[in-house]
XYZ file of C-alpha atoms in Angstrom:
314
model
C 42.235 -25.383 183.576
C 43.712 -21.924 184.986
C 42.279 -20.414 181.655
C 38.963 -21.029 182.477
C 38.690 -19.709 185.508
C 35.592 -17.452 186.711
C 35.179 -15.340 189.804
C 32.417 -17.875 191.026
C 35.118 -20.644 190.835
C 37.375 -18.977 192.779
C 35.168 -18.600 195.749
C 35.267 -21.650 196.829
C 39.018 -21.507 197.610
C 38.490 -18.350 199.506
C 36.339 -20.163 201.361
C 39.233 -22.544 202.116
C 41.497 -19.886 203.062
C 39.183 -18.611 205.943
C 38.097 -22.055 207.268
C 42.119 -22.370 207.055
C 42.930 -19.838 209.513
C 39.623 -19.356 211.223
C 39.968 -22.604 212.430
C 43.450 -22.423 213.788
C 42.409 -20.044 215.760
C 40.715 -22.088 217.706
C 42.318 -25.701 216.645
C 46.110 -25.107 215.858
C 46.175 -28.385 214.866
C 44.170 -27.619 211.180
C 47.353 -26.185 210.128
C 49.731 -29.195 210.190
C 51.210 -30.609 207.515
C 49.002 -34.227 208.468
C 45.883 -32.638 208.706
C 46.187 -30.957 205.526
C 47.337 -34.134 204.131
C 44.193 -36.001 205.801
C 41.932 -33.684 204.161
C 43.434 -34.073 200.798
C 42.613 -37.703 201.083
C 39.240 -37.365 202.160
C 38.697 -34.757 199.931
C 39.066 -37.043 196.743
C 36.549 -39.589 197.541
C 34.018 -36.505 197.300
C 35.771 -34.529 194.455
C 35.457 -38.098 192.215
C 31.987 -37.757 193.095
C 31.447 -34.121 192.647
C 33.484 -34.805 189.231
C 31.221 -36.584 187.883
C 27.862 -34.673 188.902
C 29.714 -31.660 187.234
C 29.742 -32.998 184.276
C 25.643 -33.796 184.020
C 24.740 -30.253 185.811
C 26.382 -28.476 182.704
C 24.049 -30.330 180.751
C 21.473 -28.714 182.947
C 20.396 -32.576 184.240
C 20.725 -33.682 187.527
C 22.133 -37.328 188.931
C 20.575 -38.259 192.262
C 21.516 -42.075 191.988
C 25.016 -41.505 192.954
C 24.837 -43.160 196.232
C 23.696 -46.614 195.242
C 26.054 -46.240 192.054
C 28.683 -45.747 194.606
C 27.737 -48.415 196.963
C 27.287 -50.844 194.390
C 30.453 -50.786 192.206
C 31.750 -50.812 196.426
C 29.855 -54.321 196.603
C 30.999 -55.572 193.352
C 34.422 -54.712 193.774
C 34.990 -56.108 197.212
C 32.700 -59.575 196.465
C 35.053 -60.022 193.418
C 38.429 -59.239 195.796
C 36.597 -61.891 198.619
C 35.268 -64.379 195.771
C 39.304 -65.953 196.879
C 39.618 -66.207 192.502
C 42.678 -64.310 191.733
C 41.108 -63.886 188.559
C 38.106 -62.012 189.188
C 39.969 -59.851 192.114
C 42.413 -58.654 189.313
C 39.158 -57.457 188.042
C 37.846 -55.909 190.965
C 38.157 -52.193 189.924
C 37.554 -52.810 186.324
C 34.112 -54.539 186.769
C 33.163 -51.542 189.222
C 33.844 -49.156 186.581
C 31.996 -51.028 184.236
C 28.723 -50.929 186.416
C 29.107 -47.430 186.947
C 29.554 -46.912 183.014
C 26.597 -49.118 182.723
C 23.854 -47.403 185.726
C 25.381 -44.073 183.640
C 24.294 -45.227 180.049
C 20.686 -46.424 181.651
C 20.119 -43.233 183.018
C 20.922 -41.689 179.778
C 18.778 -43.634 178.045
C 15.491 -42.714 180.323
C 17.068 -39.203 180.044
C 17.379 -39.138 176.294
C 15.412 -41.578 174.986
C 12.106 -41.928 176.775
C 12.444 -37.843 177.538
C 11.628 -38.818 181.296
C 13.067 -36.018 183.740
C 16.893 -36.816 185.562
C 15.431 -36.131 189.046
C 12.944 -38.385 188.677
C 14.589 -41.081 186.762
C 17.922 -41.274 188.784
C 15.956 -41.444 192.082
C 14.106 -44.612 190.880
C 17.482 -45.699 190.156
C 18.817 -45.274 193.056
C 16.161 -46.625 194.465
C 15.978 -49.918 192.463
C 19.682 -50.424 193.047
C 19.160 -50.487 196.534
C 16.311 -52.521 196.154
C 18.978 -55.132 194.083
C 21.890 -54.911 196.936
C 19.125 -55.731 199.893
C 18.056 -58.975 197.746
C 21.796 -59.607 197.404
C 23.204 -59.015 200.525
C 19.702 -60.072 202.298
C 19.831 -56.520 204.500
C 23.073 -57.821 206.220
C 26.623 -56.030 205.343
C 28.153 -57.407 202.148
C 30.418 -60.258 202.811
C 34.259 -59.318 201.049
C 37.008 -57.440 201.543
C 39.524 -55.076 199.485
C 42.532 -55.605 197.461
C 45.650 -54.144 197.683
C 45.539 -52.159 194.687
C 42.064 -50.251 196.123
C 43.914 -49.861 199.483
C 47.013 -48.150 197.958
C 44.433 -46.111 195.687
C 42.746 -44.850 198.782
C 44.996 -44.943 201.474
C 48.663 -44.760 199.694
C 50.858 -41.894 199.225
C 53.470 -40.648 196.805
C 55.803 -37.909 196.854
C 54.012 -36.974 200.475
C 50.591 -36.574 198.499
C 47.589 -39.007 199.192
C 47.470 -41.229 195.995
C 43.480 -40.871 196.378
C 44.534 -36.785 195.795
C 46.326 -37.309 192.699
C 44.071 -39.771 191.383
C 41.594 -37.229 191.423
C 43.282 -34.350 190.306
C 44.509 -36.242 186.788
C 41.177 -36.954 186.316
C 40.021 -33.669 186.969
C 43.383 -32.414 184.122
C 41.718 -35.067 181.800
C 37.567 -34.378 181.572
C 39.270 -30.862 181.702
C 40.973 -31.114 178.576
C 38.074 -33.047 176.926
C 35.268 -30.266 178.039
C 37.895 -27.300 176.899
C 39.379 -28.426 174.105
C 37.047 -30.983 172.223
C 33.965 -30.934 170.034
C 32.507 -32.962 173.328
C 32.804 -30.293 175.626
C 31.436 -27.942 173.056
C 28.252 -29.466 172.423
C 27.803 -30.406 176.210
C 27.824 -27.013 177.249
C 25.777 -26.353 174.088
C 23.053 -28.702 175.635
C 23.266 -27.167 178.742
C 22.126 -23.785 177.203
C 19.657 -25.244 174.887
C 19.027 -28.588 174.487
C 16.820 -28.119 171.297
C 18.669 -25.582 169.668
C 21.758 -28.023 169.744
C 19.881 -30.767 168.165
C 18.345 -28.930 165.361
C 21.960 -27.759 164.268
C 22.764 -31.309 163.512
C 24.620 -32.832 166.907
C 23.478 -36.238 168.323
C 22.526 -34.512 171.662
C 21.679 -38.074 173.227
C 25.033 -39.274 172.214
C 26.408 -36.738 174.446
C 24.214 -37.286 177.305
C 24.833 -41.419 176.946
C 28.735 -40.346 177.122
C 28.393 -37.552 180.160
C 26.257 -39.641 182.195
C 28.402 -42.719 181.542
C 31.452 -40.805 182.701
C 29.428 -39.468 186.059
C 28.693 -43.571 186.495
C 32.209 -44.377 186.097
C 33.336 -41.503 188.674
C 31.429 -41.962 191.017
C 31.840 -46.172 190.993
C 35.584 -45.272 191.164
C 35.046 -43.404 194.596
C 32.716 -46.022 195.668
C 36.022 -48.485 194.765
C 38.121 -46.128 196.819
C 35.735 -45.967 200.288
C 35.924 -49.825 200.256
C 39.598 -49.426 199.799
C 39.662 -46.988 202.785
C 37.569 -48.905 205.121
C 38.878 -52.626 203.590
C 35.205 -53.414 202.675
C 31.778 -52.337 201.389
C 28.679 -51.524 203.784
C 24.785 -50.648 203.406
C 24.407 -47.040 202.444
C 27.912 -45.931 202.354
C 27.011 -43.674 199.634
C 23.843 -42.396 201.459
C 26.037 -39.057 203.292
C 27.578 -38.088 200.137
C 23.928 -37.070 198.181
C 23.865 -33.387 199.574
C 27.773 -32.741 199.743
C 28.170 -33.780 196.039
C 25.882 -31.249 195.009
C 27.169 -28.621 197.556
C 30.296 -29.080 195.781
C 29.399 -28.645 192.514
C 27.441 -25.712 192.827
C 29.728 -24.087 195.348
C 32.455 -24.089 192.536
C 30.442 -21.940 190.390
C 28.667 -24.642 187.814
C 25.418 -23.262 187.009
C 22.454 -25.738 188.508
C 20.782 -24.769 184.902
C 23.561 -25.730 182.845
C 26.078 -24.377 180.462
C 28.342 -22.560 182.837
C 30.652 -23.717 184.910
C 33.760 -26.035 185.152
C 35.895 -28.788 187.196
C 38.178 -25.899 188.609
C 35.330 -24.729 190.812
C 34.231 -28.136 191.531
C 38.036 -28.845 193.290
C 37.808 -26.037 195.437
C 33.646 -26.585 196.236
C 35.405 -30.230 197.284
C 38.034 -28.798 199.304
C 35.793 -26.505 201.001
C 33.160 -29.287 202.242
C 35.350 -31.441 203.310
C 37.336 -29.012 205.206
C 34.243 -27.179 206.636
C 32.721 -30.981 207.730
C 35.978 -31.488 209.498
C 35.471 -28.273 211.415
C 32.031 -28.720 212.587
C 33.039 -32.518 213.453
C 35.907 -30.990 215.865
C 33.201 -28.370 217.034
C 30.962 -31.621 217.893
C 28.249 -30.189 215.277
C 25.808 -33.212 214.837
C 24.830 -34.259 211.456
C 21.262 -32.560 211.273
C 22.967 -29.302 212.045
C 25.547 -30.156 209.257
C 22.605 -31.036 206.454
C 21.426 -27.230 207.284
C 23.943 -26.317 207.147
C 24.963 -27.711 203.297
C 21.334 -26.660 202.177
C 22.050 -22.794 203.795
C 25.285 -23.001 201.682
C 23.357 -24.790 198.364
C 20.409 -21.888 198.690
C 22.490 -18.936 199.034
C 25.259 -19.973 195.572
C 22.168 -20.505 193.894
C 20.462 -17.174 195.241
C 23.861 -15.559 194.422
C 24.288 -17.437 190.789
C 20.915 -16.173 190.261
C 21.753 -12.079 190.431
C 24.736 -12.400 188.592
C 22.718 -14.003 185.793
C 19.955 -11.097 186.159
C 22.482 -8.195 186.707
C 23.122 -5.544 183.775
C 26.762 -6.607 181.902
């Protein structure tokens, strides 16, 4: 991962650094060893997220139905736990990931297929799947609760790390490996710079997008599995505050919003940083309209900043 590494990337945990100590000057509490280790945890849920986006913004395509994808594989997972069939909770998390892999592949296919624009296609997702969980749940909170194997996930810890922390972080080692050192990785990037180009030299571009945008589906279903986990059940529009940071993530860690560049390093420390910096302005009593400007200030200025270095003389 370490090889890959770009000066945009490393912003990010700059960034960390000087929310780090900037806010213990005023909180001496943000540098304790639990606080740290709270923020870890919390930081997964959004990295899993951010994960996945990262992987269909370096094909220069966008997935804005990652809210409903989360709080539906939350749904699924937690009726299956509730259903009282020992049976279909040992499925819980393996159904969710499913329906994630599943939302992910139908995107692809209006992506790649019927050649309709990702903004446009994931928001009527998103939008139909919350159409689907209203007629399910009939507008109440979803009836179920969470198995112990989604608690541990989200709330357990090993070797005094947050289990949610390492789950992420192997994940992050593994799409790593596959984006670095794989044919995969090669021709997503490939995409990312020119779609057409790719094609025409004989790769089965929507083969790649069906298998990016199923992996964003599965990513992001897996945080929606670990929220429920965290809270012990699934609610309406638990995915709804984690739109805007997702992306702030991703393009805080360097990943071009065009495609091609970029990586899962940056993506980590883009993670790190919003969850930190929410943290702050929650202690600070910053409400949340203040904190959406506050994202899209952030979101403008990579992007004004991604934009120079791409225009500036090498």
């Amino acid at each position: 991962m370490l090889r890959h590494v770009s000066v945009d990337s490393l912003m990010p945990y700059i960034g960390v650094f000087i929310l780090v100590f900037a806010g213990s000057a005023f909180f001496p509490q943000v540098l304790s060893v639990d606080y740290l280790t709270q923020q870890l945890q919390i930081a997964a849920f959004l990295g899993l997220l951010a994960t996945g986006a990262t992987i269909v913004i370096l094909l220069g395509h966008i997935d804005l139905s990652v809210p409903w994808v989360l709080t539906g594989a939350a749904i699924l997972s937690t009726a299956l736990v509730g259903s009282g069939n020992p049976v279909l909770g040992a499925l819980a998390v393996p159904a969710a990931l499913a329906f994630g892999a599943l939302i992910g592949m139908i995107n692809a296919a209006g992506v790649a297929i019927l050649r309709i624009p990702s903004m446009v296609w994931t928001l009527a997702m998103n939008s139909m799947l919350l159409g689907l969980a209203v007629l399910n749940t009939g507008g109440f909170n979803p009836r179920g609760e969470s198995s112990e194997l989604m608690i541990t996930m989200a709330s357990g810890d090993l070797l005094g790390l947050p289990v949610s922390f390492l789950i992420w972080i192997v994940i992050s080692l593994a799409l790593t490996w596959l984006l670095t050192r794989t044919p995969f990785g090669r021709y997503l990037r490939s995409i990312g710079y020119n779609e057409k180009a790719t094609y025409l030299s004989g790769v089965s571009t929507p083969s790649v997008l069906f298998a990016a945008f199923a992996i964003a589906g599965m990513c992001s279903a897996l945080g929606g599995v670990m929220l429920a986990g965290y809270a012990n059940q699934a609610y309406q529009s638990m995915g709804d505050p984690f739109l805007l940071p997702t992306i702030a993530a991703v393009v805080i860690g360097g990943t071009s919003i065009l495609g091609g560049r970029g990586g899962l390093f940056g993506t980590i420390g883009g993670a790190l940083f919003i969850t930190l910096l929410t943290s702050i302005l929650s202690v600070m009593q910053i409400g949340d309209a203040w904190r959406n400007i506050i994202f899209g200030v952030i979101i403008l200025v990579m992007l004004l900043f991604q934009t120079l270095r791409k225009g500036a003389p090498t």
